[in-house]
Short mmCIF file of C-alpha atoms and ligand atoms in Angstrom, two decimals:
data_model
loop_
_atom_site.label_atom_id
_atom_site.label_comp_id
_atom_site.label_asym_id
_atom_site.label_seq_id
_atom_site.Cartn_x
_atom_site.Cartn_y
_atom_site.Cartn_z
CA UNK A 30 -104.28 -64.54 -111.01
CA UNK A 31 -108.18 -64.62 -110.13
CA UNK A 32 -110.53 -61.54 -112.16
CA UNK A 33 -110.22 -59.15 -108.60
CA UNK A 34 -106.06 -59.73 -108.49
CA UNK A 35 -106.29 -59.13 -112.42
CA UNK A 36 -108.24 -55.64 -111.57
CA UNK A 37 -106.48 -54.55 -109.03
CA UNK A 38 -103.52 -54.62 -110.90
CA UNK A 39 -104.63 -52.65 -113.41
CA UNK A 40 -106.27 -50.05 -110.85
CA UNK A 41 -102.21 -49.94 -109.41
CA UNK A 42 -100.67 -49.68 -113.15
CA UNK A 43 -102.94 -47.10 -113.73
CA UNK A 44 -102.39 -45.22 -110.68
CA UNK A 45 -98.49 -45.33 -110.87
CA UNK A 46 -98.71 -44.23 -114.30
CA UNK A 47 -100.81 -40.90 -113.16
CA UNK A 48 -98.55 -40.42 -109.60
CA UNK A 49 -95.26 -41.08 -112.05
CA UNK A 50 -96.82 -38.23 -114.68
CA UNK A 51 -97.42 -35.77 -111.89
CA UNK A 52 -94.24 -36.28 -110.29
CA UNK A 53 -91.87 -35.87 -113.54
CA UNK A 54 -89.94 -33.05 -113.52
CA UNK A 55 -88.33 -31.93 -116.81
CA UNK A 56 -86.43 -29.34 -117.83
CA UNK A 57 -82.80 -27.52 -118.20
CA UNK A 58 -80.38 -26.11 -115.05
CA UNK A 59 -78.73 -23.47 -115.96
CA UNK A 60 -76.09 -24.36 -113.21
CA UNK A 61 -74.67 -27.07 -114.76
CA UNK A 62 -76.02 -26.17 -118.55
CA UNK A 63 -77.67 -29.98 -118.92
CA UNK A 64 -81.20 -30.96 -119.29
CA UNK A 65 -82.99 -33.37 -116.40
CA UNK A 66 -85.57 -35.76 -116.76
CA UNK A 67 -86.45 -37.66 -113.11
CA UNK A 68 -89.43 -38.59 -111.04
CA UNK A 69 -89.55 -36.60 -107.72
CA UNK A 70 -90.18 -38.25 -104.51
CA UNK A 71 -93.12 -35.70 -103.75
CA UNK A 72 -93.63 -32.33 -104.57
CA UNK A 73 -94.48 -31.19 -102.02
CA UNK A 74 -92.11 -32.26 -99.56
CA UNK A 75 -89.34 -33.29 -102.01
CA UNK A 76 -89.14 -31.93 -105.35
CA UNK A 77 -85.39 -33.07 -106.02
CA UNK A 78 -83.55 -35.83 -107.06
CA UNK A 79 -82.59 -38.13 -104.65
CA UNK A 80 -80.28 -40.86 -105.40
CA UNK A 81 -82.00 -44.54 -104.10
CA UNK A 82 -85.45 -42.87 -104.68
CA UNK A 83 -84.21 -42.57 -108.23
CA UNK A 84 -83.39 -46.00 -108.80
CA UNK A 85 -86.47 -47.04 -107.11
CA UNK A 86 -88.63 -44.85 -109.66
CA UNK A 87 -86.63 -46.60 -112.38
CA UNK A 88 -87.15 -50.15 -111.18
CA UNK A 89 -91.12 -48.92 -111.21
CA UNK A 90 -90.62 -47.24 -114.95
CA UNK A 91 -89.38 -50.48 -115.57
CA UNK A 92 -92.85 -51.81 -115.91
CA UNK A 93 -94.47 -48.52 -117.62
CA UNK A 94 -91.77 -47.12 -119.66
CA UNK A 95 -88.19 -47.72 -120.38
CA UNK A 96 -87.48 -44.98 -122.03
CA UNK A 97 -88.25 -42.74 -118.89
CA UNK A 98 -86.77 -45.54 -116.56
CA UNK A 99 -83.87 -44.67 -119.17
CA UNK A 100 -83.87 -41.58 -118.42
CA UNK A 101 -84.47 -41.25 -114.84
CA UNK A 102 -80.87 -43.31 -114.36
CA UNK A 103 -79.30 -41.09 -117.01
CA UNK A 104 -79.65 -38.08 -115.31
CA UNK A 105 -79.01 -39.71 -112.10
CA UNK A 106 -75.26 -39.98 -113.51
CA UNK A 107 -75.42 -36.70 -114.55
CA UNK A 108 -74.24 -35.76 -111.20
CA UNK A 109 -71.23 -38.56 -111.04
CA UNK A 110 -67.59 -36.85 -110.53
CA UNK A 111 -64.55 -38.10 -112.20
CA UNK A 112 -64.15 -40.01 -109.31
CA UNK A 113 -67.06 -41.98 -109.25
CA UNK A 114 -68.90 -40.52 -106.71
CA UNK A 115 -72.71 -40.24 -107.30
CA UNK A 116 -74.69 -37.65 -105.06
CA UNK A 117 -77.60 -37.97 -102.64
CA UNK A 118 -79.21 -35.16 -103.53
CA UNK A 119 -79.30 -32.75 -106.98
CA UNK A 120 -80.99 -30.07 -106.71
CA UNK A 121 -82.34 -29.75 -110.05
CA UNK A 122 -85.52 -27.46 -109.49
CA UNK A 123 -84.01 -25.33 -107.26
CA UNK A 124 -83.85 -21.43 -107.88
CA UNK A 125 -81.31 -21.07 -105.52
CA UNK A 126 -79.77 -24.13 -104.23
CA UNK A 127 -80.85 -25.19 -100.56
CA UNK A 128 -78.35 -24.34 -97.19
CA UNK A 129 -79.24 -25.77 -93.70
CA UNK A 130 -76.93 -26.28 -90.57
CA UNK A 131 -76.88 -30.09 -91.32
CA UNK A 132 -76.80 -30.38 -95.20
CA UNK A 133 -73.76 -31.33 -96.36
CA UNK A 134 -72.83 -29.89 -99.61
CA UNK A 135 -70.42 -31.62 -102.09
CA UNK A 136 -69.36 -30.80 -105.44
CA UNK A 137 -71.10 -27.93 -106.27
CA UNK A 138 -73.71 -25.91 -104.21
CA UNK A 139 -76.33 -28.09 -106.11
CA UNK A 140 -75.41 -31.61 -105.05
CA UNK A 141 -75.34 -33.20 -101.87
CA UNK A 142 -71.55 -34.73 -100.72
CA UNK A 143 -73.58 -37.60 -99.18
CA UNK A 144 -73.69 -40.89 -100.64
CA UNK A 145 -77.23 -43.11 -100.40
CA UNK A 146 -77.29 -46.88 -99.95
CA UNK A 147 -76.02 -48.19 -103.01
CA UNK A 148 -78.86 -49.78 -105.21
CA UNK A 149 -77.92 -48.29 -108.80
CA UNK A 150 -76.99 -51.70 -110.11
CA UNK A 151 -80.02 -53.29 -109.49
CA UNK A 152 -81.84 -50.27 -111.04
CA UNK A 153 -79.83 -50.72 -113.49
CA UNK A 154 -80.30 -54.54 -114.30
CA UNK A 155 -84.17 -54.31 -114.26
CA UNK A 156 -83.77 -51.49 -116.73
CA UNK A 157 -81.87 -53.56 -119.14
CA UNK A 158 -83.63 -56.79 -118.51
CA UNK A 159 -86.58 -55.56 -119.52
CA UNK A 160 -85.38 -53.10 -122.41
CA UNK A 161 -82.50 -53.17 -124.25
CA UNK A 162 -80.48 -55.53 -122.81
CA UNK A 163 -76.69 -55.56 -123.31
CA UNK A 164 -76.97 -52.50 -125.87
CA UNK A 165 -77.79 -50.46 -122.46
CA UNK A 166 -75.63 -52.54 -120.37
CA UNK A 167 -72.66 -51.37 -122.34
CA UNK A 168 -73.84 -47.90 -122.52
CA UNK A 169 -73.99 -47.31 -118.71
CA UNK A 170 -72.00 -50.32 -117.14
CA UNK A 171 -68.47 -48.58 -117.28
CA UNK A 172 -70.03 -45.52 -114.86
CA UNK A 173 -72.09 -48.12 -112.86
CA UNK A 174 -68.53 -49.60 -112.35
CA UNK A 175 -66.68 -46.96 -111.29
CA UNK A 176 -69.26 -45.81 -108.64
CA UNK A 177 -69.17 -49.15 -107.06
CA UNK A 178 -65.38 -48.68 -107.09
CA UNK A 179 -65.39 -45.06 -105.79
CA UNK A 180 -67.59 -47.24 -102.57
CA UNK A 181 -64.38 -49.73 -101.92
CA UNK A 182 -61.81 -47.87 -102.86
CA UNK A 183 -62.86 -44.64 -100.70
CA UNK A 184 -65.74 -46.06 -97.64
CA UNK A 185 -63.79 -49.26 -96.83
CA UNK A 186 -60.57 -47.72 -95.48
CA UNK A 187 -60.21 -50.96 -93.37
CA UNK A 188 -60.64 -52.82 -96.63
CA UNK A 189 -63.28 -55.79 -94.13
CA UNK A 190 -66.14 -55.10 -96.89
CA UNK A 191 -68.33 -53.32 -95.08
CA UNK A 192 -68.09 -49.24 -96.56
CA UNK A 193 -68.97 -46.84 -94.12
CA UNK A 194 -71.06 -44.04 -93.85
CA UNK A 195 -70.42 -40.69 -92.53
CA UNK A 196 -73.31 -38.42 -91.66
CA UNK A 197 -76.71 -39.92 -91.04
CA UNK A 198 -78.43 -39.40 -94.00
CA UNK A 199 -76.04 -41.40 -96.18
CA UNK A 200 -78.10 -44.45 -93.99
CA UNK A 201 -81.26 -43.54 -95.97
CA UNK A 202 -82.87 -43.96 -92.53
CA UNK A 203 -81.83 -40.50 -91.35
CA UNK A 204 -82.94 -40.62 -87.72
CA UNK A 205 -82.82 -44.33 -87.18
CA UNK A 206 -82.74 -45.33 -83.31
CA UNK A 207 -79.39 -46.66 -83.43
CA UNK A 208 -77.06 -43.73 -83.99
CA UNK A 209 -79.26 -41.76 -81.23
CA UNK A 210 -76.73 -42.88 -78.24
CA UNK A 211 -73.82 -42.33 -80.74
CA UNK A 212 -75.02 -38.74 -81.63
CA UNK A 213 -75.73 -37.48 -78.00
CA UNK A 214 -79.46 -37.15 -79.79
CA UNK A 215 -81.58 -36.06 -76.84
CA UNK A 216 -84.91 -36.58 -77.53
CA UNK A 217 -87.84 -36.90 -80.49
CA UNK A 218 -88.64 -33.44 -81.85
CA UNK A 219 -87.22 -32.75 -85.27
CA UNK A 220 -84.87 -29.63 -83.50
CA UNK A 221 -82.76 -32.39 -81.59
CA UNK A 222 -81.64 -34.34 -84.53
CA UNK A 223 -80.76 -31.12 -86.42
CA UNK A 224 -78.81 -30.15 -83.16
CA UNK A 225 -77.34 -33.24 -82.96
CA UNK A 226 -76.38 -33.63 -87.09
CA UNK A 227 -74.84 -30.10 -87.00
CA UNK A 228 -71.57 -31.14 -85.71
CA UNK A 229 -71.50 -34.12 -87.91
CA UNK A 230 -71.77 -31.58 -91.16
CA UNK A 231 -68.97 -28.96 -89.47
CA UNK A 232 -66.25 -32.38 -88.70
CA UNK A 233 -66.83 -32.66 -92.55
CA UNK A 234 -66.49 -29.72 -94.04
CA UNK A 235 -64.16 -28.72 -91.57
CA UNK A 236 -61.93 -31.52 -93.76
CA UNK A 237 -62.89 -30.42 -96.56
CA UNK A 238 -64.88 -32.78 -97.36
CA UNK A 239 -61.90 -35.45 -97.99
CA UNK A 240 -62.27 -39.02 -97.01
CA UNK A 241 -59.00 -39.00 -95.24
CA UNK A 242 -59.58 -36.17 -92.83
CA UNK A 243 -63.34 -37.37 -92.28
CA UNK A 244 -62.21 -40.88 -90.78
CA UNK A 245 -58.83 -39.91 -89.20
CA UNK A 246 -61.76 -36.65 -87.40
CA UNK A 247 -63.53 -40.01 -86.49
CA UNK A 248 -67.04 -38.13 -85.79
CA UNK A 249 -69.56 -40.41 -86.99
CA UNK A 250 -68.46 -43.22 -89.10
CA UNK A 251 -70.60 -46.14 -89.00
CA UNK A 252 -70.29 -49.51 -91.05
CA UNK A 253 -74.53 -49.98 -91.19
CA UNK A 254 -76.26 -52.99 -91.81
CA UNK A 255 -78.73 -52.17 -94.01
CA UNK A 256 -76.33 -50.09 -95.97
CA UNK A 257 -73.66 -52.86 -96.65
CA UNK A 258 -76.81 -55.73 -97.43
CA UNK A 259 -77.80 -53.56 -100.22
CA UNK A 260 -74.14 -52.90 -101.15
CA UNK A 261 -73.48 -56.76 -101.23
CA UNK A 262 -76.31 -57.72 -103.32
CA UNK A 263 -75.75 -54.56 -105.82
CA UNK A 264 -72.26 -56.37 -106.03
CA UNK A 265 -73.71 -59.53 -106.78
CA UNK A 266 -75.71 -58.15 -109.56
CA UNK A 267 -73.24 -55.96 -111.03
CA UNK A 268 -71.31 -59.00 -111.49
CA UNK A 269 -74.22 -60.56 -113.14
CA UNK A 270 -74.09 -57.50 -115.50
CA UNK A 271 -70.42 -57.47 -116.35
CA UNK A 272 -70.61 -61.25 -116.98
CA UNK A 273 -73.68 -60.77 -119.38
CA UNK A 274 -71.15 -58.52 -121.28
CA UNK A 275 -68.63 -60.66 -121.39
CA UNK A 276 -66.39 -59.12 -118.77
CA UNK A 277 -64.94 -62.02 -116.90
CA UNK A 278 -62.57 -60.78 -114.92
CA UNK A 279 -64.93 -58.10 -113.99
CA UNK A 280 -67.48 -60.00 -112.85
CA UNK A 281 -64.86 -62.39 -110.59
CA UNK A 282 -63.44 -59.03 -108.94
CA UNK A 283 -67.09 -57.59 -108.21
CA UNK A 284 -68.59 -61.44 -106.82
CA UNK A 285 -65.62 -61.48 -104.72
CA UNK A 286 -66.09 -58.24 -102.93
CA UNK A 287 -69.72 -59.34 -102.37
CA UNK A 288 -68.61 -62.35 -100.82
CA UNK A 289 -66.53 -60.47 -98.15
CA UNK A 290 -68.83 -57.69 -97.46
CA UNK A 291 -71.60 -61.06 -96.83
CA UNK A 292 -68.33 -62.82 -94.51
CA UNK A 293 -67.77 -59.50 -92.55
CA UNK A 294 -71.28 -58.69 -91.54
CA UNK A 295 -71.84 -62.28 -90.56
CA UNK A 296 -68.80 -62.22 -88.70
CA UNK A 297 -68.58 -58.61 -87.39
CA UNK A 298 -71.96 -57.29 -87.63
CA UNK A 299 -74.37 -60.30 -86.03
CA UNK A 300 -74.03 -61.19 -82.90
CA UNK A 301 -74.91 -64.74 -81.64
CA UNK A 302 -75.91 -63.09 -78.49
CA UNK A 303 -78.66 -61.63 -79.06
CA UNK A 304 -79.03 -63.01 -82.23
CA UNK A 305 -79.13 -60.08 -84.22
CA UNK A 306 -77.33 -57.26 -86.74
CA UNK A 307 -75.43 -54.30 -85.31
CA UNK A 308 -74.23 -51.83 -86.94
CA UNK A 309 -70.26 -50.60 -85.47
CA UNK A 310 -69.60 -47.03 -84.91
CA UNK A 311 -66.04 -45.43 -84.93
CA UNK A 312 -62.31 -46.34 -86.27
CA UNK A 313 -63.25 -49.23 -82.27
CA UNK A 314 -66.12 -50.60 -84.31
CA UNK A 315 -68.52 -50.40 -81.67
CA UNK A 316 -71.69 -52.26 -82.20
CA UNK A 317 -74.54 -50.15 -82.13
CA UNK A 318 -78.11 -50.94 -80.73
CA UNK A 319 -80.13 -53.04 -82.93
CA UNK A 320 -83.93 -53.76 -82.76
CA UNK A 321 -84.77 -52.00 -86.18
CA UNK A 322 -86.03 -53.15 -89.28
CA UNK A 323 -81.84 -52.80 -90.39
CA UNK A 324 -81.34 -56.12 -88.56
CA UNK A 325 -84.39 -57.78 -90.52
CA UNK A 326 -82.46 -56.67 -94.04
CA UNK A 327 -80.08 -59.54 -94.34
CA UNK A 328 -82.68 -61.70 -95.54
CA UNK A 329 -81.64 -60.67 -98.63
CA UNK A 330 -78.78 -62.34 -98.86
CA UNK A 331 -79.00 -65.52 -100.95
CA UNK A 332 -76.14 -66.98 -98.18
CA UNK A 333 -77.13 -66.72 -95.31
CA UNK A 334 -77.10 -69.23 -92.85
CA UNK A 335 -80.35 -71.03 -91.83
CA UNK A 336 -80.56 -70.16 -88.25
CA UNK A 337 -80.32 -66.94 -88.89
CA UNK A 338 -82.52 -66.76 -91.81
CA UNK A 339 -84.96 -68.49 -89.20
CA UNK A 340 -84.33 -65.93 -86.51
CA UNK A 341 -85.21 -63.02 -88.91
CA UNK A 342 -88.64 -65.28 -90.32
CA UNK A 343 -89.57 -65.31 -86.54
CA UNK A 344 -89.12 -62.13 -85.46
CA UNK A 345 -91.79 -60.92 -88.51
CA UNK A 346 -94.02 -63.30 -87.80
CA UNK A 347 -94.13 -62.01 -83.84
CA UNK A 348 -96.52 -59.69 -83.31
CA UNK A 349 -94.70 -58.67 -80.26
CA UNK A 350 -91.42 -58.01 -82.22
CA UNK A 351 -92.17 -56.92 -86.13
CA UNK A 352 -95.03 -58.85 -86.81
CA UNK A 353 -97.48 -56.00 -86.71
CA UNK A 354 -101.39 -55.62 -88.48
CA UNK A 355 -99.29 -53.83 -91.30
CA UNK A 356 -95.76 -54.88 -90.97
CA UNK A 357 -92.93 -54.65 -91.24
CA UNK A 358 -92.23 -51.60 -88.60
CA UNK A 359 -88.59 -49.55 -89.14
CA UNK A 360 -88.14 -50.43 -85.51
CA UNK A 361 -89.27 -53.94 -83.69
CA UNK A 362 -91.83 -53.10 -81.04
CA UNK A 363 -89.60 -53.75 -78.00
CA UNK A 364 -87.86 -50.99 -78.42
CA UNK A 365 -88.68 -48.82 -76.12
CA UNK A 366 -87.85 -46.06 -79.20
CA UNK A 367 -91.02 -47.63 -81.20
CA UNK A 368 -93.65 -45.35 -82.13
CA UNK A 369 -96.88 -46.47 -83.95
CA UNK A 370 -97.41 -42.81 -85.58
CA UNK A 371 -93.70 -40.56 -86.35
CA UNK A 372 -91.87 -39.54 -83.01
CA UNK A 373 -92.08 -35.75 -82.84
CA UNK A 374 -94.80 -35.68 -85.53
CA UNK A 375 -92.26 -35.41 -88.64
CA UNK A 376 -89.39 -37.80 -87.46
CA UNK A 377 -88.37 -40.95 -89.34
CA UNK A 378 -87.87 -44.65 -89.13
CA UNK A 379 -88.72 -44.94 -85.86
CA UNK A 380 -91.33 -47.03 -85.93
CA UNK A 381 -93.90 -46.97 -89.25
CA UNK A 382 -93.60 -49.02 -92.02
CA UNK A 383 -91.85 -48.27 -95.52
CA UNK A 384 -92.56 -49.77 -98.85
CA UNK A 385 -89.02 -49.94 -99.84
CA UNK A 386 -88.07 -52.28 -97.22
CA UNK A 387 -91.25 -54.57 -97.00
CA UNK A 388 -89.94 -54.67 -101.12
CA UNK A 389 -86.62 -55.80 -99.76
CA UNK A 390 -87.53 -57.63 -97.35
CA UNK A 391 -90.52 -60.06 -99.31
CA UNK A 392 -87.56 -60.51 -102.10
CA UNK A 393 -85.65 -62.16 -99.48
CA UNK A 394 -88.56 -64.09 -97.88
CA UNK A 395 -88.82 -65.59 -101.19
CA UNK A 396 -85.29 -66.42 -102.00
CA UNK A 397 -85.55 -68.39 -99.01
CA UNK A 398 -88.57 -70.28 -99.37
CA UNK A 399 -90.64 -68.24 -96.75
CA UNK A 400 -93.54 -67.87 -99.77
CA UNK A 401 -96.11 -67.15 -96.61
CA UNK A 402 -94.66 -64.49 -95.15
CA UNK A 403 -93.70 -63.04 -98.26
CA UNK A 404 -97.12 -62.98 -99.65
CA UNK A 405 -98.18 -61.57 -96.06
CA UNK A 406 -96.21 -58.74 -96.27
CA UNK A 407 -96.51 -57.81 -100.19
CA UNK A 408 -100.65 -58.19 -99.63
CA UNK A 409 -100.04 -55.84 -96.73
CA UNK A 410 -98.18 -53.28 -98.44
CA UNK A 411 -100.85 -53.34 -101.51
CA UNK A 412 -103.33 -52.32 -98.85
CA UNK A 413 -101.36 -50.00 -97.42
CA UNK A 414 -101.42 -48.50 -100.38
CA UNK A 415 -104.93 -48.70 -101.62
CA UNK A 416 -106.18 -47.61 -98.18
CA UNK A 417 -104.03 -44.67 -97.23
CA UNK A 418 -102.42 -43.50 -100.80
CA UNK A 419 -98.77 -43.29 -101.92
CA UNK A 420 -97.33 -41.87 -98.68
CA UNK A 421 -93.99 -41.76 -97.30
CA UNK A 422 -94.57 -44.22 -94.68
CA UNK A 423 -97.57 -45.85 -92.38
CA UNK A 424 -98.56 -46.62 -88.88
CA UNK A 425 -97.64 -50.56 -88.55
CA UNK A 426 -100.78 -50.99 -86.40
CA UNK A 427 -103.53 -49.03 -87.88
CA UNK A 428 -101.98 -48.55 -91.40
CA UNK A 429 -102.44 -44.80 -91.50
CA UNK A 430 -100.42 -42.86 -93.71
CA UNK A 431 -98.19 -40.04 -92.79
CA UNK A 432 -95.20 -37.81 -93.97
CA UNK A 433 -94.93 -37.36 -97.97
CA UNK A 434 -98.29 -37.47 -99.93
CA UNK A 435 -97.46 -38.93 -103.34
CA UNK A 436 -94.33 -40.40 -102.48
CA UNK A 437 -93.08 -41.85 -105.63
CA UNK A 438 -91.10 -45.06 -104.05
CA UNK A 439 -94.17 -46.31 -102.53
CA UNK A 440 -94.93 -47.16 -106.18
CA UNK A 441 -92.64 -50.68 -105.41
CA UNK A 442 -95.70 -52.16 -104.14
CA UNK A 443 -96.34 -52.54 -108.64
CA UNK A 444 -93.07 -54.43 -108.59
CA UNK A 445 -94.09 -56.76 -106.14
CA UNK A 446 -97.57 -57.69 -107.81
CA UNK A 447 -96.13 -58.00 -111.30
CA UNK A 448 -93.63 -59.88 -110.13
CA UNK A 449 -95.77 -62.46 -107.80
CA UNK A 450 -99.54 -62.10 -109.30
C1 GLC B 512 -85.84 -38.85 -96.18
C2 GLC B 512 -85.39 -40.81 -96.43
C3 GLC B 512 -84.26 -40.96 -97.31
C4 GLC B 512 -84.67 -40.34 -98.66
C5 GLC B 512 -85.30 -38.82 -98.52
C6 GLC B 512 -86.14 -38.56 -99.90
O1 GLC B 512 -84.54 -38.41 -96.35
O2 GLC B 512 -85.26 -40.51 -94.59
O3 GLC B 512 -84.25 -42.43 -97.41
O4 GLC B 512 -84.14 -40.80 -99.53
O5 GLC B 512 -86.38 -38.67 -97.49
O6 GLC B 512 -87.48 -39.53 -99.84
#
């Protein structure tokens, strides 16, 4: 590592540590009589605990402070329900729980009834690997296993290995254009999405939040590509962790589950005609439009056919597709929905680049030996943060930052820099 690179890393560590001190939320929640300690995504915009954000924060904390990394995940697991489910938001610090036409409230008004991309196992792995290893795993793995068993039992009613989300926020990519036509979204202003989301939330409430009637109502059911890639990746990691603590049967079962998910992604979601992955909607499993970053995430899968790897790498290198100046745009430039700045002034996942997606894609590229492309994405991500700060997302051409300020998961650039100095 050259001197300059080392200096950059030292500065970055300092800035991330300061950000994570500012965004730390610690206290006691009277509504559940529990103490919490987590990093919020952004004090101004997102003061509560979000599921996949929290997993990313624990991964970042595993480089800085292992006790806090454990506390982050311990707080997340406090919300786990007896059936294994973990809510996508817990309103720890709210004086009164927020309400809204499209917020799906869950086990209590302080917790949502939605899931988010299931990235818990990799967060646990990062914290265990850099910290207390097997001793930590033995404490947390039973809860983690219960969570993934919930995903399998409750969210995969057709048992094809692909789990289904039942409302758009569950994808973590709230306003992705892939769902526009399915939802009947008309226009790009935030109100258009709220109007489209309301009946979905109402159908869930009408079904009493129970999976069976939700699936029977068939209002919004999506086997999403990004969600299932991350599911498969995390099942594989969980299998490894179970093996590490001597649970050979658990490891074999989870590894089988991961294989089934990957198999279905390739047979059901990959379209050899347009050479893109497509989410599947409804009981009829109709393919939804692609041309978004979700279709690149399969690069994370180690056992991807060479032709698919090449296609994803090609698209990432093509400036008219995903190879922008500050990659990786959340939507292809070829997609008519693409906007450099957030569409409608504030809607998400319709063009700008996000650091968590970049992190996964760079990891996948390295796995398949495409190191130069990976380095380009890692370097560009670091530049985005150095120039525009820890923002929620960035214009993929100009690098200008948008959305929430002091956004905690953008600190994943530290993980990229530490892993590949
Ligand atoms: C937005 C993002 C979602 C994230 C949340 C908190 O809703 O789309 O992925 O978890 O903000 O940062």
